Amino acid sequence: AQSVTQPDIHITVSEGASLELRCNYSYGATPYLFWYVQSPGQGLQLLLKYFSGDTLVQGIKGFEAEFKRSQSSFNLRKPSVHWSDAAEYFCAVGPYSGGGADGLTFGKGTHLIIQP
Amino acid sequence: DAGVIQSPRHEVTEMGQEVTLRCKPISGHNSLFWYRQTMMRGLELLIYFNNNVPIDDSGMPEDRFSAKMPNASFSTLKIQPSEPRDSAVYFCASIWDGSASDNTGELFFGEGSRLTVL
């Protein structure tokens, strides 16, 4: 069965500092990987996704993530965080492909706190 | 497009009452998902539909939960009878699940229905 682990429940970062959120997955085939962000009281919004090709993917709001098959990881990074980045971040994995939306498995999320 | 629309946004009810949550997916999307979010268990997939047909309901916790999708623009999640442990935020999400070349891979989420069962 597929699973996602986000080892950090909370992370506190100073505004302007760099950020890395960790994500490890377990999946028996080539995974499709996603990062979503959830602001308080809101639904989830897609930040970026990896399907194939270049293992470094760029997303919205200045985020990027790198797929490392050997480490089963898909860590999210941002070079300089802004106070508006404070939110809950979810990594997700799925067998998802065109013609087969089987639903994503989400990690439990990392709560990002930005301090001035 | 208005996005995925869920109602009600908040529901407070008493144990034993019936609860119905509603979802209108994005027009043109052919797959719809119901997720439940709690602090303890995170986001759990309850059920998903493709072309209005339930494909996988293995995440539905028990028989008290049921979901329907009578047409492409409407789905309901019903809990009868409700229990305090059902308190959670319930999300509906939709996607166009077409060919690989058409697919963006992005699930679009509604803003959720926060359910409190007393």
Short mmCIF file of C-alpha atoms in Angstrom, two decimals:
data_model
loop_
_atom_site.label_atom_id
_atom_site.label_comp_id
_atom_site.label_asym_id
_atom_site.label_seq_id
_atom_site.Cartn_x
_atom_site.Cartn_y
_atom_site.Cartn_z
CA ALA A 1 0.00 0.00 0.00
CA GLN A 2 1.17 3.51 -0.70
CA SER A 3 2.04 5.84 2.15
CA VAL A 4 3.52 9.25 2.77
CA THR A 5 5.57 10.36 5.76
CA GLN A 6 6.16 13.96 6.66
CA PRO A 7 8.53 13.70 9.62
CA ASP A 8 8.13 17.28 10.83
CA ILE A 9 4.79 18.17 12.39
CA HIS A 10 5.81 21.79 12.99
CA ILE A 11 8.58 23.91 11.54
CA THR A 12 9.43 27.47 12.54
CA VAL A 13 11.42 29.62 10.14
CA SER A 14 12.41 33.25 10.24
CA GLU A 15 11.06 35.47 7.51
CA GLY A 16 13.59 35.67 4.70
CA ALA A 17 15.27 32.40 5.63
CA SER A 18 15.32 29.32 3.45
CA LEU A 19 12.89 26.45 3.93
CA GLU A 20 12.93 22.72 3.34
CA LEU A 21 9.98 20.48 4.17
CA ARG A 22 10.62 16.77 4.08
CA CYS A 23 8.50 14.11 2.45
CA ASN A 24 9.17 10.41 2.11
CA TYR A 25 6.89 8.06 0.27
CA SER A 26 6.34 4.37 -0.13
CA TYR A 27 4.99 3.20 -3.43
CA GLY A 28 5.52 0.10 -5.52
CA ALA A 29 5.76 1.73 -8.92
CA THR A 30 6.67 5.07 -10.41
CA PRO A 31 4.95 7.55 -8.15
CA TYR A 32 3.10 10.68 -9.00
CA LEU A 33 3.99 13.20 -6.31
CA PHE A 34 2.32 16.39 -5.21
CA TRP A 35 2.66 19.19 -2.70
CA TYR A 36 -0.47 21.01 -1.57
CA VAL A 37 -0.82 23.99 0.74
CA GLN A 38 -3.74 24.68 3.07
CA SER A 39 -4.36 28.08 4.61
CA PRO A 40 -6.53 28.26 7.75
CA GLY A 41 -10.18 27.60 6.99
CA GLN A 42 -9.46 26.87 3.36
CA GLY A 43 -9.25 23.87 1.10
CA LEU A 44 -6.02 22.57 -0.35
CA GLN A 45 -4.26 24.24 -3.25
CA LEU A 46 -1.73 22.56 -5.51
CA LEU A 47 1.80 23.97 -5.24
CA LEU A 48 3.56 21.64 -7.65
CA LYS A 49 3.63 18.09 -8.97
CA TYR A 50 6.03 15.54 -10.38
CA PHE A 51 4.92 13.07 -13.00
CA SER A 52 8.10 12.35 -14.97
CA GLY A 53 11.13 13.99 -16.55
CA ASP A 54 13.23 16.59 -14.77
CA THR A 55 13.44 15.65 -11.13
CA LEU A 56 13.52 19.29 -10.01
CA VAL A 57 10.09 20.80 -10.42
CA GLN A 58 9.03 24.39 -10.04
CA GLY A 59 5.74 25.43 -8.57
CA ILE A 60 3.75 28.46 -7.67
CA LYS A 61 4.73 31.04 -5.07
CA GLY A 62 8.44 30.42 -5.58
CA PHE A 63 8.42 26.82 -4.33
CA GLU A 64 10.35 23.96 -5.85
CA ALA A 65 10.71 20.27 -5.05
CA GLU A 66 13.20 17.59 -5.97
CA PHE A 67 12.31 13.97 -6.60
CA LYS A 68 15.00 11.56 -5.42
CA ARG A 69 14.09 8.01 -6.29
CA SER A 70 17.02 6.49 -4.39
CA GLN A 71 15.85 8.17 -1.19
CA SER A 72 12.10 7.87 -1.87
CA SER A 73 11.88 11.55 -1.14
CA PHE A 74 10.19 14.60 -2.57
CA ASN A 75 11.29 17.52 -0.41
CA LEU A 76 9.81 20.98 -0.84
CA ARG A 77 12.09 24.03 -0.79
CA LYS A 78 11.90 27.77 -0.94
CA PRO A 79 14.96 30.04 -0.86
CA SER A 80 13.35 32.87 1.10
CA VAL A 81 10.06 32.56 2.97
CA HIS A 82 7.48 35.29 3.42
CA TRP A 83 5.06 35.71 6.30
CA SER A 84 2.24 34.75 3.91
CA ASP A 85 3.78 31.28 3.54
CA ALA A 86 2.58 30.34 7.02
CA ALA A 87 0.19 27.44 6.40
CA GLU A 88 -0.14 23.67 6.48
CA TYR A 89 1.75 21.79 3.77
CA PHE A 90 0.80 18.34 2.55
CA CYS A 91 2.78 15.93 0.46
CA ALA A 92 0.76 13.39 -1.52
CA VAL A 93 1.43 10.33 -3.65
CA GLY A 94 -0.79 8.49 -6.06
CA PRO A 95 -0.97 6.03 -8.86
CA TYR A 96 -2.68 8.86 -10.60
CA SER A 97 -2.34 9.03 -14.35
CA GLY A 98 -4.44 10.00 -17.27
CA GLY A 99 -7.39 7.71 -17.31
CA GLY A 100 -7.11 6.60 -13.72
CA ALA A 101 -7.70 9.05 -10.92
CA ASP A 102 -7.55 6.64 -8.03
CA GLY A 103 -7.26 9.19 -5.31
CA LEU A 104 -4.21 10.54 -3.57
CA THR A 105 -2.71 9.44 -0.28
CA PHE A 106 -1.71 12.42 1.81
CA GLY A 107 0.89 12.83 4.52
CA LYS A 108 -0.26 14.22 7.85
CA GLY A 109 1.06 17.64 7.01
CA THR A 110 3.71 20.03 8.27
CA HIS A 111 2.61 23.21 9.99
CA LEU A 112 4.86 26.07 8.95
CA ILE A 113 5.26 28.99 11.33
CA ILE A 114 7.00 32.16 10.17
CA GLN A 115 8.57 34.33 12.81
CA PRO A 116 9.46 37.97 12.18
CA ASP B 1 -15.50 29.03 -12.69
CA ALA B 2 -16.71 29.16 -9.10
CA GLY B 3 -14.61 26.20 -8.05
CA VAL B 4 -15.78 23.26 -5.98
CA ILE B 5 -18.71 24.37 -3.82
CA GLN B 6 -19.51 22.68 -0.54
CA SER B 7 -22.37 23.23 1.86
CA PRO B 8 -22.87 23.75 4.66
CA ARG B 9 -19.55 25.32 5.68
CA HIS B 10 -20.30 24.60 9.32
CA GLU B 11 -22.68 22.15 10.90
CA VAL B 12 -23.28 21.54 14.57
CA THR B 13 -25.60 18.70 15.43
CA GLU B 14 -26.40 16.31 18.22
CA MET B 15 -25.42 12.70 18.39
CA GLY B 16 -27.90 10.49 16.57
CA GLN B 17 -29.00 13.10 14.08
CA GLU B 18 -28.67 12.69 10.34
CA VAL B 19 -26.12 14.88 8.59
CA THR B 20 -26.00 15.56 4.87
CA LEU B 21 -23.04 17.30 3.27
CA ARG B 22 -23.26 18.55 -0.27
CA CYS B 23 -20.80 19.13 -3.06
CA LYS B 24 -20.95 20.69 -6.49
CA PRO B 25 -17.81 19.84 -8.49
CA ILE B 26 -16.26 22.04 -11.11
CA SER B 27 -18.22 21.88 -14.35
CA GLY B 28 -16.62 19.42 -16.77
CA HIS B 29 -14.79 17.43 -14.11
CA ASN B 30 -15.62 13.75 -14.19
CA SER B 31 -14.07 12.47 -10.96
CA LEU B 32 -15.13 13.47 -7.47
CA PHE B 33 -13.55 12.64 -4.13
CA TRP B 34 -14.67 12.91 -0.51
CA TYR B 35 -11.93 13.33 2.10
CA ARG B 36 -12.13 13.66 5.86
CA GLN B 37 -9.58 15.67 7.83
CA THR B 38 -8.91 15.28 11.54
CA MET B 39 -5.97 16.18 13.73
CA MET B 40 -5.34 12.57 14.62
CA ARG B 41 -5.66 10.92 11.23
CA GLY B 42 -4.93 13.72 8.79
CA LEU B 43 -6.59 13.58 5.37
CA GLU B 44 -8.35 10.32 4.62
CA LEU B 45 -9.94 9.39 1.32
CA LEU B 46 -13.47 8.19 2.02
CA ILE B 47 -14.83 7.49 -1.44
CA TYR B 48 -14.42 8.57 -5.02
CA PHE B 49 -16.62 8.60 -8.08
CA ASN B 50 -15.73 8.49 -11.75
CA ASN B 51 -18.44 9.51 -14.22
CA ASN B 52 -20.93 9.45 -11.31
CA VAL B 53 -20.12 5.81 -10.47
CA PRO B 54 -18.59 4.96 -7.08
CA ILE B 55 -15.21 3.39 -7.78
CA ASP B 56 -13.71 2.84 -4.35
CA ASP B 57 -15.55 3.24 -1.06
CA SER B 58 -13.07 1.29 1.03
CA GLY B 59 -12.30 4.40 3.04
CA MET B 60 -15.85 4.84 4.28
CA PRO B 61 -15.52 4.15 8.00
CA GLU B 62 -18.74 2.22 8.53
CA ASP B 63 -22.27 1.69 7.32
CA ARG B 64 -23.43 4.89 8.94
CA PHE B 65 -21.68 6.69 6.07
CA SER B 66 -23.10 6.76 2.57
CA ALA B 67 -22.40 8.82 -0.53
CA LYS B 68 -24.25 9.38 -3.74
CA MET B 69 -23.64 11.16 -7.00
CA PRO B 70 -26.96 11.32 -8.86
CA ASN B 71 -25.54 13.47 -11.64
CA ALA B 72 -22.31 15.07 -12.79
CA SER B 73 -22.92 18.27 -10.88
CA PHE B 74 -23.92 17.08 -7.44
CA SER B 75 -22.83 14.70 -4.71
CA THR B 76 -23.86 14.09 -1.12
CA LEU B 77 -22.18 12.49 1.85
CA LYS B 78 -24.61 11.35 4.50
CA ILE B 79 -23.97 10.23 8.07
CA GLN B 80 -26.85 8.52 9.84
CA PRO B 81 -26.80 8.38 12.80
CA SER B 82 -23.98 10.79 13.57
CA GLU B 83 -21.58 10.28 16.48
CA PRO B 84 -19.14 12.65 18.21
CA ARG B 85 -16.17 10.83 16.63
CA ASP B 86 -17.47 11.91 13.21
CA SER B 87 -16.52 15.49 14.06
CA ALA B 88 -14.07 16.57 11.37
CA VAL B 89 -13.70 18.73 8.30
CA TYR B 90 -15.04 17.00 5.21
CA PHE B 91 -13.58 18.01 1.87
CA CYS B 92 -14.88 17.43 -1.58
CA ALA B 93 -12.47 17.55 -4.54
CA SER B 94 -12.86 17.13 -8.26
CA ILE B 95 -10.68 16.60 -11.31
CA TRP B 96 -10.93 16.05 -15.01
CA ASP B 97 -9.63 12.53 -15.39
CA GLY B 98 -9.05 12.27 -19.08
CA SER B 99 -6.13 11.31 -21.26
CA ALA B 100 -2.60 11.75 -20.01
CA SER B 101 -2.06 14.62 -22.41
CA ASP B 102 -5.09 16.48 -21.08
CA ASN B 103 -4.52 15.83 -17.45
CA THR B 104 -3.02 18.48 -15.21
CA GLY B 105 -3.05 16.10 -12.28
CA GLU B 106 -4.48 18.76 -10.01
CA LEU B 107 -7.24 17.97 -7.58
CA PHE B 108 -9.41 21.01 -6.92
CA PHE B 109 -10.68 21.17 -3.37
CA GLY B 110 -13.69 22.87 -1.90
CA GLU B 111 -13.35 24.90 1.28
CA GLY B 112 -14.68 22.06 3.39
CA SER B 113 -17.61 21.42 5.70
CA ARG B 114 -16.71 21.55 9.37
CA LEU B 115 -18.90 19.09 11.26
CA THR B 116 -19.27 19.08 15.03
CA VAL B 117 -21.32 16.34 16.61
CA LEU B 118 -22.17 16.99 20.26
#
